Amino acid sequence: MSPVRTTCWINRQPIEALGLTVARLDGWLTDVAAPVPTSERLPGLTGGRLARRQASAPRVIELVGTFRPATLAARHALLNALSAALRGRLEVIFPDAPTYAVWAVAGPVVPESQTPFTRSELRVRVALHCADGARHALWPSQVYLSTTPRAVPIGSLAVGGEFLINGPLTGDLDIDGIAASGVRIGRHALRGITIASGGHLRLRADAPYALLYTDAADVTTSVFHWRDVDASTPWWKVSPLHGDAEGNLPVWLRLSTGTGWFRYRRMEAH
Amino acid sequence: MYPLLGSEQGALPFGAGPLAVRSRALWSWRACDGGDEPLTGQPVVLRKRTATATVLASDGTSGSVAVLAPAWTAVDWDGDTVREELHRLLGTDEAIRGTDVGGGGLFWPVRDLSGLHEWVHSSSSAANHTLWSFTNDAASGAYLALRYTSASALAMQHHNGTTLASSPLTGLVDGDRCSLRWQFTAADGRVRAWLVRNAGAESDGGLSGAATPAASWGGGSGVLCRLNEFGTGSRGIQRLRASLVAPGLLSRTALEQLL
């Protein structure tokens, strides 16, 4: 990111480059922690596990800024330039965390009421709506998987990502998530798999969940049936809830056999 | 019945589907942001690896990636010893081709263009290995290309079908973190490239000679935006960070502020 003074970057462009001086910014640091689940299983009564929904809450960032065009005629050009820059899906980055972004869609640019023709200065307000209010790391990370447990550094929110399993591999494969305490927190139990030489397997940990096998001829098929529902836990994500009590120790991943990769993007609540 | 008059903007629903175009550029591929497709929305055709690759995890662990699977390798781009980014490892049997919506060529008009290509240099590169090109399958007719001329030198090239204009840069060392920007001037077909190695000062390849641009790219046939390929050959070796082409003659700051 270029080292300029800015309130925020929108699609990598400092907002001040659009002639806007930001006067107020609301909602950009609001916590988007996971919502409280609607139900909970108590251990010992039903023998069940706690199942959480990991979607993060939406966020609305209210941005108020001032244009100071040199002439009244230039005012329309600045407003149009701002509207054009705010079209489509926006990546918004703030200087306190320049390696993280929120994804937003802008509402209309609303100029505040004033006597329109006595001065050219104009205050405008625009709301940036984030359906997923989490901050996503700009750059993904990847962890090498093997039978040796490997720590997965994550932020304050759970991550999805994608597992890639190298071929050749046949038989059974367990992909385990292990808490800092050594307890297994999640398992994808794959049974009766056949990954031929030159092929690979991909498991999406984000919705829509998928298990895809690509063979040596580059033909990709869904092999969802390889996932043993009884032997597996519900589809799980690597979550800071599974670290230690103070969130200092990470979650670990391990394969029962073979090698592969876990590629993911760190996410933060603030 | 009378047709409605006036603006219909308010009646246009904002679709819930994913927005295919996220960049204002003509072509934008950001491997460092985890991109598996161009931010500019073009469909791509992949020429995939035919051998396993060895790459690094974010903690520096080395491991292999299966054949045909995309190979991502962790890179310390800003030189602070932390491997904060993932770059796409492209080998001599791999290429990424940006096409039009029907899988055919892109018919960009001949006009002023600027580009930015960022990668980690490998000393296994050789003459004619290509980082990026705008060519048809035969590499005939007019084209633009960023190609190595030796293991430590490369050039931004414009060929109008007859004459080659070239802006050369030298002095690359294995592992160099390279950020190259280039400009193509439609008035006279000159190209110019500037290279930043390892966040150092920008070196200037100089303004090339003139080569009057052809009326169209690729002799009028469809031209593809190709990563790691020239025509359908001359593939190189690179750890690709980002590739971008935009209209106009843009400064480095303007290019870096494009997604």
Short mmCIF file of C-alpha atoms in Angstrom, two decimals:
data_model
loop_
_atom_site.label_atom_id
_atom_site.label_comp_id
_atom_site.label_asym_id
_atom_site.label_seq_id
_atom_site.Cartn_x
_atom_site.Cartn_y
_atom_site.Cartn_z
CA MET A 1 0.00 0.00 0.00
CA SER A 2 1.40 3.44 -0.88
CA PRO A 3 2.53 5.36 2.24
CA VAL A 4 0.05 8.25 2.05
CA ARG A 5 -2.03 9.88 4.73
CA THR A 6 -5.54 8.65 4.25
CA THR A 7 -8.66 7.83 6.19
CA CYS A 8 -9.33 4.75 4.13
CA TRP A 9 -8.52 3.14 0.83
CA ILE A 10 -11.40 2.12 -1.40
CA ASN A 11 -10.32 -0.38 -4.04
CA ARG A 12 -6.71 0.57 -3.24
CA GLN A 13 -7.31 4.31 -3.93
CA PRO A 14 -7.08 6.78 -1.02
CA ILE A 15 -10.52 8.37 -0.62
CA GLU A 16 -8.90 11.81 -0.47
CA ALA A 17 -7.85 11.30 -4.10
CA LEU A 18 -11.52 11.81 -4.94
CA GLY A 19 -11.40 15.27 -3.37
CA LEU A 20 -13.25 14.18 -0.22
CA THR A 21 -12.06 15.17 3.24
CA VAL A 22 -13.55 12.69 5.68
CA ALA A 23 -15.13 14.36 8.69
CA ARG A 24 -16.70 11.38 10.43
CA LEU A 25 -16.53 7.62 10.21
CA ASP A 26 -18.94 5.40 12.18
CA GLY A 27 -19.19 1.66 12.47
CA TRP A 28 -15.78 0.81 11.11
CA LEU A 29 -14.51 -0.71 14.36
CA THR A 30 -17.73 -2.30 15.57
CA ASP A 31 -17.35 -5.84 16.86
CA VAL A 32 -18.73 -8.47 14.52
CA ALA A 33 -18.35 -11.48 16.82
CA ALA A 34 -20.33 -14.57 16.02
CA PRO A 35 -23.99 -14.44 17.05
CA VAL A 36 -25.16 -16.41 20.07
CA PRO A 37 -26.45 -19.82 18.92
CA THR A 38 -30.16 -20.40 19.26
CA SER A 39 -29.69 -23.77 20.88
CA GLU A 40 -27.06 -25.62 22.81
CA ARG A 41 -26.52 -29.26 23.78
CA LEU A 42 -25.44 -29.90 27.31
CA PRO A 43 -22.77 -32.60 27.58
CA GLY A 44 -23.88 -35.59 29.62
CA LEU A 45 -27.59 -35.21 28.95
CA THR A 46 -27.84 -36.01 25.27
CA GLY A 47 -24.18 -36.83 24.61
CA GLY A 48 -24.20 -34.23 21.86
CA ARG A 49 -21.68 -31.58 20.89
CA LEU A 50 -22.00 -27.86 20.84
CA ALA A 51 -22.67 -26.73 17.29
CA ARG A 52 -22.06 -23.08 16.46
CA ARG A 53 -22.92 -21.01 13.44
CA GLN A 54 -19.80 -19.09 12.48
CA ALA A 55 -21.20 -16.39 10.20
CA SER A 56 -20.17 -12.90 11.33
CA ALA A 57 -22.61 -10.06 11.77
CA PRO A 58 -23.19 -7.40 9.11
CA ARG A 59 -21.57 -4.00 9.48
CA VAL A 60 -22.61 -0.55 8.27
CA ILE A 61 -19.89 2.06 7.99
CA GLU A 62 -21.19 5.60 7.88
CA LEU A 63 -18.80 7.94 6.12
CA VAL A 64 -19.27 11.72 6.19
CA GLY A 65 -16.95 13.94 4.23
CA THR A 66 -16.56 17.38 2.76
CA PHE A 67 -15.88 18.50 -0.74
CA ARG A 68 -14.21 21.87 -1.26
CA PRO A 69 -14.34 22.41 -5.01
CA ALA A 70 -12.84 25.60 -6.37
CA THR A 71 -16.02 26.47 -8.27
CA LEU A 72 -19.68 25.56 -8.25
CA ALA A 73 -19.22 23.91 -11.66
CA ALA A 74 -16.55 21.58 -10.29
CA ARG A 75 -18.88 20.33 -7.58
CA HIS A 76 -20.86 18.04 -9.92
CA ALA A 77 -17.69 16.55 -11.30
CA LEU A 78 -16.50 15.66 -7.80
CA LEU A 79 -19.85 14.14 -6.84
CA ASN A 80 -19.94 12.08 -10.03
CA ALA A 81 -16.38 10.92 -9.53
CA LEU A 82 -17.22 9.80 -5.98
CA SER A 83 -20.33 7.93 -7.14
CA ALA A 84 -18.36 6.23 -9.91
CA ALA A 85 -15.63 5.18 -7.51
CA LEU A 86 -18.19 3.72 -5.09
CA ARG A 87 -19.87 1.41 -7.62
CA GLY A 88 -19.82 -2.33 -7.35
CA ARG A 89 -18.16 -4.39 -4.68
CA LEU A 90 -15.73 -2.30 -2.66
CA GLU A 91 -12.65 -3.34 -0.80
CA VAL A 92 -12.20 -0.92 2.09
CA ILE A 93 -8.92 -0.73 3.98
CA PHE A 94 -8.15 1.46 6.98
CA PRO A 95 -4.65 2.62 7.92
CA ASP A 96 -4.70 1.01 11.36
CA ALA A 97 -4.79 -2.42 9.71
CA PRO A 98 -3.48 -2.01 6.17
CA THR A 99 -3.25 -5.75 5.56
CA TYR A 100 -6.95 -6.34 6.27
CA ALA A 101 -10.03 -5.29 4.30
CA VAL A 102 -13.79 -5.28 4.67
CA TRP A 103 -15.99 -5.88 1.66
CA ALA A 104 -18.82 -3.46 1.17
CA VAL A 105 -21.43 -2.13 -1.18
CA ALA A 106 -22.09 1.62 -1.06
CA GLY A 107 -25.48 3.19 -0.59
CA PRO A 108 -26.32 6.44 -2.35
CA VAL A 109 -24.15 9.52 -1.85
CA VAL A 110 -26.39 11.90 0.08
CA PRO A 111 -25.41 15.59 0.14
CA GLU A 112 -26.45 17.38 3.30
CA SER A 113 -28.97 20.14 3.04
CA GLN A 114 -27.54 23.62 2.52
CA THR A 115 -28.18 26.78 0.60
CA PRO A 116 -26.93 25.41 -2.68
CA PHE A 117 -25.70 28.39 -4.61
CA THR A 118 -24.01 30.57 -2.03
CA ARG A 119 -20.94 28.40 -1.51
CA SER A 120 -19.43 25.43 -3.28
CA GLU A 121 -18.35 23.50 -0.19
CA LEU A 122 -20.51 20.44 0.30
CA ARG A 123 -20.88 17.82 3.02
CA VAL A 124 -21.90 14.36 1.85
CA ARG A 125 -22.84 11.18 3.62
CA VAL A 126 -22.56 7.64 2.30
CA ALA A 127 -23.20 4.32 4.03
CA LEU A 128 -20.99 1.36 3.19
CA HIS A 129 -22.92 -1.86 3.77
CA CYS A 130 -20.93 -4.99 4.60
CA ALA A 131 -23.02 -8.17 4.40
CA ASP A 132 -20.09 -9.88 6.10
CA GLY A 133 -18.57 -7.37 8.48
CA ALA A 134 -15.43 -9.37 9.22
CA ARG A 135 -12.06 -8.00 8.20
CA HIS A 136 -10.36 -10.34 5.77
CA ALA A 137 -6.60 -10.54 5.41
CA LEU A 138 -5.56 -9.23 2.03
CA TRP A 139 -3.11 -12.07 1.59
CA PRO A 140 -4.00 -15.69 2.29
CA SER A 141 -1.75 -18.08 4.18
CA GLN A 142 -1.00 -21.74 3.69
CA VAL A 143 0.01 -24.55 5.98
CA TYR A 144 1.69 -27.78 4.92
CA LEU A 145 -0.22 -30.84 6.10
CA SER A 146 1.19 -34.24 6.98
CA THR A 147 0.97 -36.77 9.78
CA THR A 148 2.83 -34.26 11.93
CA PRO A 149 0.39 -31.77 13.53
CA ARG A 150 0.89 -28.25 12.22
CA ALA A 151 -0.25 -25.04 13.93
CA VAL A 152 -2.60 -22.74 12.01
CA PRO A 153 -2.17 -19.08 12.98
CA ILE A 154 -5.57 -17.37 12.86
CA GLY A 155 -7.14 -14.13 14.05
CA SER A 156 -10.18 -13.47 16.21
CA LEU A 157 -12.66 -15.18 13.88
CA ALA A 158 -13.00 -18.70 12.45
CA VAL A 159 -11.65 -19.34 9.00
CA GLY A 160 -12.84 -21.61 6.21
CA GLY A 161 -10.37 -22.15 3.43
CA GLU A 162 -9.53 -25.13 1.29
CA PHE A 163 -7.71 -28.39 1.93
CA LEU A 164 -5.69 -29.87 -0.93
CA ILE A 165 -4.60 -33.50 -0.62
CA ASN A 166 -1.79 -34.74 -2.84
CA GLY A 167 -2.11 -37.98 -4.74
CA PRO A 168 -1.52 -40.89 -4.94
CA LEU A 169 -3.56 -42.00 -1.93
CA THR A 170 -5.99 -44.85 -1.42
CA GLY A 171 -8.03 -46.17 1.48
CA ASP A 172 -8.91 -44.03 4.48
CA LEU A 173 -7.88 -40.49 5.34
CA ASP A 174 -8.73 -38.44 8.43
CA ILE A 175 -8.26 -34.69 8.38
CA ASP A 176 -8.21 -33.67 12.04
CA GLY A 177 -8.45 -30.33 13.75
CA ILE A 178 -6.83 -30.46 17.19
CA ALA A 179 -7.26 -27.94 19.99
CA ALA A 180 -4.36 -26.54 21.95
CA SER A 181 -5.22 -28.98 24.73
CA GLY A 182 -4.67 -31.93 22.37
CA VAL A 183 -8.37 -32.72 22.07
CA ARG A 184 -9.69 -33.42 18.60
CA ILE A 185 -12.27 -30.79 17.74
CA GLY A 186 -13.15 -31.75 14.21
CA ARG A 187 -12.64 -34.57 11.78
CA HIS A 188 -13.29 -35.07 8.11
CA ALA A 189 -13.29 -38.85 7.82
CA LEU A 190 -12.79 -39.87 4.20
CA ARG A 191 -13.29 -43.54 3.46
CA GLY A 192 -12.59 -45.67 0.43
CA ILE A 193 -10.80 -42.90 -1.40
CA THR A 194 -8.81 -43.42 -4.58
CA ILE A 195 -6.56 -40.56 -5.58
CA ALA A 196 -4.51 -41.85 -8.47
CA SER A 197 -1.01 -40.71 -9.26
CA GLY A 198 -1.25 -37.28 -10.88
CA GLY A 199 -4.54 -36.52 -9.13
CA HIS A 200 -5.49 -34.44 -6.13
CA LEU A 201 -8.42 -33.90 -3.79
CA ARG A 202 -9.86 -30.58 -2.64
CA LEU A 203 -12.15 -30.06 0.33
CA ARG A 204 -13.80 -26.66 0.75
CA ALA A 205 -14.22 -25.63 4.35
CA ASP A 206 -16.32 -22.61 3.33
CA ALA A 207 -19.89 -22.88 2.17
CA PRO A 208 -20.86 -24.25 -0.30
CA TYR A 209 -19.07 -27.28 1.09
CA ALA A 210 -17.53 -29.47 -1.56
CA LEU A 211 -15.26 -32.45 -1.98
CA LEU A 212 -13.73 -32.54 -5.44
CA TYR A 213 -11.35 -35.03 -7.03
CA THR A 214 -9.26 -34.08 -10.05
CA ASP A 215 -7.66 -36.99 -11.88
CA ALA A 216 -4.51 -37.11 -13.98
CA ALA A 217 -6.54 -36.26 -17.05
CA ASP A 218 -7.67 -33.03 -15.34
CA VAL A 219 -11.26 -34.23 -15.03
CA THR A 220 -12.90 -32.99 -11.83
CA THR A 221 -15.75 -34.86 -10.15
CA SER A 222 -17.62 -34.46 -6.90
CA VAL A 223 -16.73 -37.21 -4.43
CA PHE A 224 -18.88 -36.09 -1.55
CA HIS A 225 -19.70 -39.75 -0.91
CA TRP A 226 -16.11 -40.33 0.24
CA ARG A 227 -16.92 -38.37 3.41
CA ASP A 228 -18.22 -40.76 6.07
CA VAL A 229 -20.99 -38.84 7.83
CA ASP A 230 -20.98 -41.11 10.90
CA ALA A 231 -17.24 -41.01 11.44
CA SER A 232 -16.95 -37.29 10.74
CA THR A 233 -17.89 -34.38 12.95
CA PRO A 234 -20.25 -31.79 11.48
CA TRP A 235 -18.48 -29.70 8.86
CA TRP A 236 -16.05 -27.63 10.90
CA LYS A 237 -13.84 -24.59 10.62
CA VAL A 238 -10.59 -23.68 12.31
CA SER A 239 -11.76 -21.38 15.11
CA PRO A 240 -10.12 -19.31 17.87
CA LEU A 241 -12.76 -20.78 20.19
CA HIS A 242 -10.72 -23.98 20.08
CA GLY A 243 -7.50 -22.38 21.19
CA ASP A 244 -6.53 -22.02 24.83
CA ALA A 245 -8.60 -19.97 27.29
CA GLU A 246 -6.73 -16.76 26.53
CA GLY A 247 -6.64 -17.40 22.80
CA ASN A 248 -2.86 -17.55 22.70
CA LEU A 249 -2.31 -21.08 21.46
CA PRO A 250 -3.40 -21.98 17.96
CA VAL A 251 -5.40 -24.83 16.51
CA TRP A 252 -3.46 -27.67 14.89
CA LEU A 253 -4.19 -29.68 11.75
CA ARG A 254 -3.07 -33.23 11.05
CA LEU A 255 -3.57 -35.87 8.38
CA SER A 256 -3.75 -39.55 9.25
CA THR A 257 -1.74 -40.30 6.12
CA GLY A 258 -0.27 -38.55 3.09
CA THR A 259 0.48 -34.88 2.55
CA GLY A 260 -1.38 -31.78 1.51
CA TRP A 261 -2.01 -28.09 2.08
CA PHE A 262 -4.51 -25.90 3.89
CA ARG A 263 -4.94 -22.48 2.29
CA TYR A 264 -7.02 -19.90 4.14
CA ARG A 265 -7.49 -16.23 4.83
CA ARG A 266 -7.19 -14.86 8.38
CA MET A 267 -10.21 -12.93 9.60
CA GLU A 268 -10.63 -10.43 12.41
CA ALA A 269 -13.71 -9.15 14.22
CA HIS A 270 -12.47 -5.56 14.43
CA MET B 1 -49.74 2.70 -23.22
CA TYR B 2 -47.12 5.38 -22.84
CA PRO B 3 -43.53 4.44 -22.00
CA LEU B 4 -42.17 5.71 -18.73
CA LEU B 5 -40.01 8.77 -19.01
CA GLY B 6 -37.13 9.80 -16.79
CA SER B 7 -34.48 7.90 -14.89
CA GLU B 8 -35.07 4.23 -14.14
CA GLN B 9 -32.12 3.92 -11.79
CA GLY B 10 -34.36 3.46 -8.80
CA ALA B 11 -36.16 0.56 -10.44
CA LEU B 12 -32.98 -1.42 -11.06
CA PRO B 13 -32.60 -4.06 -8.37
CA PHE B 14 -29.10 -4.68 -7.14
CA GLY B 15 -28.52 -8.32 -7.89
CA ALA B 16 -27.45 -10.66 -5.13
CA GLY B 17 -25.03 -12.57 -7.32
CA PRO B 18 -21.27 -12.13 -7.18
CA LEU B 19 -19.88 -9.15 -9.02
CA ALA B 20 -17.51 -10.45 -11.68
CA VAL B 21 -15.67 -7.21 -12.31
CA ARG B 22 -13.84 -5.71 -9.37
CA SER B 23 -11.12 -3.77 -11.15
CA ARG B 24 -11.12 -0.65 -13.30
CA ALA B 25 -8.18 -2.01 -15.30
CA LEU B 26 -8.32 -3.88 -18.61
CA TRP B 27 -6.61 -6.90 -17.07
CA SER B 28 -5.83 -7.55 -13.43
CA TRP B 29 -4.58 -10.72 -11.79
CA ARG B 30 -3.59 -10.48 -8.13
CA ALA B 31 -2.09 -13.77 -7.05
CA CYS B 32 -0.93 -12.19 -3.76
CA ASP B 33 -4.56 -11.56 -2.77
CA GLY B 34 -5.35 -15.24 -3.29
CA GLY B 35 -6.84 -14.62 -6.71
CA ASP B 36 -7.67 -17.64 -8.82
CA GLU B 37 -9.28 -15.53 -11.51
CA PRO B 38 -8.81 -12.07 -13.00
CA LEU B 39 -10.36 -9.19 -11.06
CA THR B 40 -11.36 -7.78 -14.43
CA GLY B 41 -13.75 -10.68 -15.01
CA GLN B 42 -12.35 -12.38 -18.10
CA PRO B 43 -12.64 -16.16 -18.27
CA VAL B 44 -9.28 -17.90 -18.24
CA VAL B 45 -7.90 -21.06 -19.75
CA LEU B 46 -5.25 -22.78 -17.66
CA ARG B 47 -2.37 -24.78 -19.02
CA LYS B 48 -1.57 -26.81 -15.93
CA ARG B 49 1.59 -28.33 -14.52
CA THR B 50 2.63 -31.77 -15.66
CA ALA B 51 5.01 -32.40 -12.77
CA THR B 52 4.88 -31.91 -9.03
CA ALA B 53 6.13 -28.60 -7.64
CA THR B 54 7.94 -27.78 -4.43
CA VAL B 55 6.62 -24.77 -2.56
CA LEU B 56 6.82 -23.10 0.85
CA ALA B 57 4.15 -22.85 3.53
CA SER B 58 3.69 -19.56 5.39
CA ASP B 59 5.94 -20.86 8.20
CA GLY B 60 8.70 -21.77 5.75
CA THR B 61 8.01 -25.52 5.64
CA SER B 62 8.75 -26.99 2.24
CA GLY B 63 6.39 -29.44 0.60
CA SER B 64 5.22 -30.76 -2.73
CA VAL B 65 2.05 -29.94 -4.63
CA ALA B 66 0.33 -32.52 -6.82
CA VAL B 67 0.36 -32.37 -10.59
CA LEU B 68 -2.40 -30.20 -12.12
CA ALA B 69 -3.08 -28.44 -8.80
CA PRO B 70 -2.26 -24.73 -8.57
CA ALA B 71 1.00 -24.18 -6.71
CA TRP B 72 1.08 -21.34 -4.19
CA THR B 73 4.29 -20.50 -2.40
CA ALA B 74 4.79 -18.19 0.57
CA VAL B 75 6.96 -15.17 -0.13
CA ASP B 76 8.47 -12.40 1.99
CA TRP B 77 7.61 -9.56 -0.36
CA ASP B 78 8.54 -6.59 1.81
CA GLY B 79 11.85 -7.98 3.02
CA ASP B 80 11.00 -8.12 6.73
CA THR B 81 11.73 -11.90 6.98
CA VAL B 82 8.00 -12.69 7.42
CA ARG B 83 6.42 -14.64 4.55
CA GLU B 84 3.22 -12.64 4.47
CA GLU B 85 2.08 -13.30 0.90
CA LEU B 86 1.28 -16.28 -1.29
CA HIS B 87 2.48 -16.06 -4.88
CA ARG B 88 1.49 -18.31 -7.77
CA LEU B 89 4.39 -20.48 -8.90
CA LEU B 90 4.32 -20.82 -12.69
CA GLY B 91 6.72 -23.24 -14.35
CA THR B 92 7.78 -23.84 -17.92
CA ASP B 93 4.75 -26.03 -18.58
CA GLU B 94 2.18 -23.62 -17.18
CA ALA B 95 0.29 -20.66 -18.52
CA ILE B 96 -2.79 -18.60 -17.72
CA ARG B 97 -4.69 -17.23 -20.70
CA GLY B 98 -7.31 -14.49 -20.38
CA THR B 99 -9.93 -14.77 -23.10
CA ASP B 100 -13.14 -13.04 -24.04
CA VAL B 101 -16.50 -14.28 -22.82
CA GLY B 102 -16.76 -16.80 -25.68
CA GLY B 103 -13.29 -18.20 -25.12
CA GLY B 104 -11.90 -16.29 -28.10
CA GLY B 105 -9.52 -13.39 -28.35
CA LEU B 106 -9.71 -9.94 -26.84
CA PHE B 107 -10.15 -7.15 -29.34
CA TRP B 108 -8.60 -4.28 -27.44
CA PRO B 109 -8.10 -1.20 -29.60
CA VAL B 110 -4.55 0.04 -30.18
CA ARG B 111 -4.22 2.88 -27.68
CA ASP B 112 -1.97 4.14 -24.89
CA LEU B 113 -1.48 1.40 -22.31
CA SER B 114 0.30 1.02 -18.99
CA GLY B 115 1.10 -2.15 -17.13
CA LEU B 116 2.46 -3.43 -13.86
CA HIS B 117 4.01 -6.86 -13.41
CA GLU B 118 5.29 -8.03 -10.04
CA TRP B 119 7.10 -11.30 -9.47
CA VAL B 120 10.09 -12.99 -7.86
CA HIS B 121 12.86 -13.60 -10.36
CA SER B 122 14.42 -17.02 -10.86
CA SER B 123 17.94 -17.43 -12.24
CA SER B 124 16.63 -20.48 -14.12
CA SER B 125 15.04 -18.02 -16.50
CA ALA B 126 16.53 -17.97 -19.98
CA ALA B 127 16.30 -15.96 -23.17
CA ASN B 128 12.77 -15.82 -24.59
CA HIS B 129 11.13 -16.98 -21.37
CA THR B 130 8.02 -14.85 -21.12
CA LEU B 131 6.46 -13.23 -18.06
CA TRP B 132 3.46 -11.69 -19.81
CA SER B 133 2.34 -11.18 -23.36
CA PHE B 134 -0.57 -9.90 -25.40
CA THR B 135 -0.32 -12.22 -28.44
CA ASN B 136 -2.36 -14.50 -30.61
CA ASP B 137 -1.59 -18.23 -30.65
CA ALA B 138 1.03 -17.87 -33.36
CA ALA B 139 2.51 -14.70 -31.83
CA SER B 140 2.08 -13.14 -35.25
CA GLY B 141 1.15 -9.59 -36.13
CA ALA B 142 1.40 -6.81 -33.60
CA TYR B 143 1.99 -7.73 -29.99
CA LEU B 144 3.21 -6.61 -26.59
CA ALA B 145 5.39 -8.81 -24.44
CA LEU B 146 7.55 -8.80 -21.32
CA ARG B 147 10.30 -11.33 -22.02
CA TYR B 148 13.67 -12.37 -20.69
CA THR B 149 16.65 -11.80 -22.98
CA SER B 150 19.00 -13.76 -20.71
CA ALA B 151 19.05 -15.22 -17.20
CA SER B 152 19.52 -11.73 -15.75
CA ALA B 153 17.98 -9.36 -18.27
CA LEU B 154 14.60 -8.75 -19.78
CA ALA B 155 12.81 -6.28 -22.02
CA MET B 156 9.39 -4.79 -22.55
CA GLN B 157 8.66 -5.27 -26.23
CA HIS B 158 6.25 -3.92 -28.83
CA HIS B 159 6.28 -5.52 -32.26
CA ASN B 160 4.12 -3.99 -34.98
CA GLY B 161 4.42 -6.99 -37.28
CA THR B 162 7.59 -5.67 -38.89
CA THR B 163 9.68 -3.79 -36.36
CA LEU B 164 10.52 -4.58 -32.77
CA ALA B 165 10.68 -1.76 -30.20
CA SER B 166 12.27 -2.71 -26.94
CA SER B 167 13.04 -1.20 -23.54
CA PRO B 168 15.66 -3.40 -21.85
CA LEU B 169 16.47 -3.86 -18.18
CA THR B 170 19.42 -5.76 -16.74
CA GLY B 171 21.02 -6.82 -13.50
CA LEU B 172 18.46 -9.27 -12.14
CA VAL B 173 19.65 -11.64 -9.45
CA ASP B 174 18.00 -14.87 -8.31
CA GLY B 175 15.31 -14.13 -5.72
CA ASP B 176 14.92 -10.47 -6.65
CA ARG B 177 11.49 -9.12 -5.77
CA CYS B 178 10.66 -7.30 -8.97
CA SER B 179 8.02 -4.66 -9.66
CA LEU B 180 8.07 -3.57 -13.29
CA ARG B 181 5.85 -0.95 -14.83
CA TRP B 182 5.66 -0.21 -18.50
CA GLN B 183 4.04 2.17 -20.95
CA PHE B 184 3.07 1.81 -24.58
CA THR B 185 2.48 5.00 -26.56
CA ALA B 186 0.00 4.53 -29.38
CA ALA B 187 1.13 7.60 -31.30
CA ASP B 188 4.52 6.15 -32.27
CA GLY B 189 4.61 2.63 -30.84
CA ARG B 190 7.37 3.34 -28.36
CA VAL B 191 7.58 1.38 -25.12
CA ARG B 192 9.34 2.15 -21.89
CA ALA B 193 9.85 0.08 -18.78
CA TRP B 194 10.98 0.86 -15.24
CA LEU B 195 12.03 -1.75 -12.72
CA VAL B 196 12.14 -1.70 -8.92
CA ARG B 197 14.18 -4.54 -7.41
CA ASN B 198 13.81 -5.36 -3.72
CA ALA B 199 12.04 -2.05 -2.96
CA GLY B 200 15.06 -0.10 -4.17
CA ALA B 201 15.30 2.80 -6.57
CA GLU B 202 13.52 2.55 -9.88
CA SER B 203 15.78 1.86 -12.86
CA ASP B 204 14.77 3.09 -16.29
CA GLY B 205 15.03 0.89 -19.36
CA GLY B 206 14.82 3.98 -21.52
CA LEU B 207 12.42 4.94 -24.27
CA SER B 208 12.52 2.48 -27.15
CA GLY B 209 12.77 3.38 -30.79
CA ALA B 210 9.60 4.06 -32.71
CA ALA B 211 7.54 1.31 -34.35
CA THR B 212 4.41 2.70 -35.96
CA PRO B 213 1.55 0.72 -34.41
CA ALA B 214 -0.50 -1.59 -36.58
CA ALA B 215 -4.19 -0.95 -36.96
CA SER B 216 -4.98 -3.86 -34.68
CA TRP B 217 -3.27 -6.37 -32.43
CA GLY B 218 -2.40 -9.80 -33.74
CA GLY B 219 -3.11 -8.89 -37.36
CA GLY B 220 -6.78 -8.53 -36.55
CA SER B 221 -7.17 -11.98 -35.04
CA GLY B 222 -8.17 -12.34 -31.43
CA VAL B 223 -5.38 -11.78 -28.98
CA LEU B 224 -5.16 -13.29 -25.50
CA CYS B 225 -3.70 -11.80 -22.35
CA ARG B 226 -1.19 -14.47 -21.37
CA LEU B 227 0.73 -15.02 -18.17
CA ASN B 228 3.98 -16.96 -18.54
CA GLU B 229 3.56 -17.56 -22.24
CA PHE B 230 4.34 -16.05 -25.66
CA GLY B 231 1.96 -17.34 -28.30
CA THR B 232 1.58 -20.92 -27.14
CA GLY B 233 5.20 -21.38 -26.13
CA SER B 234 8.28 -19.76 -24.60
CA ARG B 235 6.95 -20.32 -21.09
CA GLY B 236 9.06 -19.07 -18.27
CA ILE B 237 9.52 -19.52 -14.54
CA GLN B 238 8.15 -16.99 -12.08
CA ARG B 239 6.60 -16.59 -8.69
CA LEU B 240 3.81 -14.29 -9.82
CA ARG B 241 2.54 -11.61 -7.47
CA ALA B 242 0.37 -9.43 -9.70
CA SER B 243 -0.20 -8.50 -13.33
CA LEU B 244 -2.17 -5.48 -14.48
CA VAL B 245 -2.83 -3.64 -17.73
CA ALA B 246 -4.72 -0.34 -17.78
CA PRO B 247 -5.58 2.26 -20.41
CA GLY B 248 -3.59 5.48 -20.54
CA LEU B 249 -0.05 6.44 -19.59
CA LEU B 250 -0.16 6.04 -15.82
CA SER B 251 2.37 6.73 -13.10
CA ARG B 252 3.54 4.05 -10.69
CA THR B 253 1.31 5.52 -7.98
CA ALA B 254 -1.75 5.41 -10.22
CA LEU B 255 -1.02 1.79 -11.19
CA GLU B 256 -0.50 0.71 -7.60
CA GLN B 257 -3.85 2.28 -6.69
CA LEU B 258 -5.70 0.06 -9.15
CA LEU B 259 -7.12 -3.24 -8.00
#
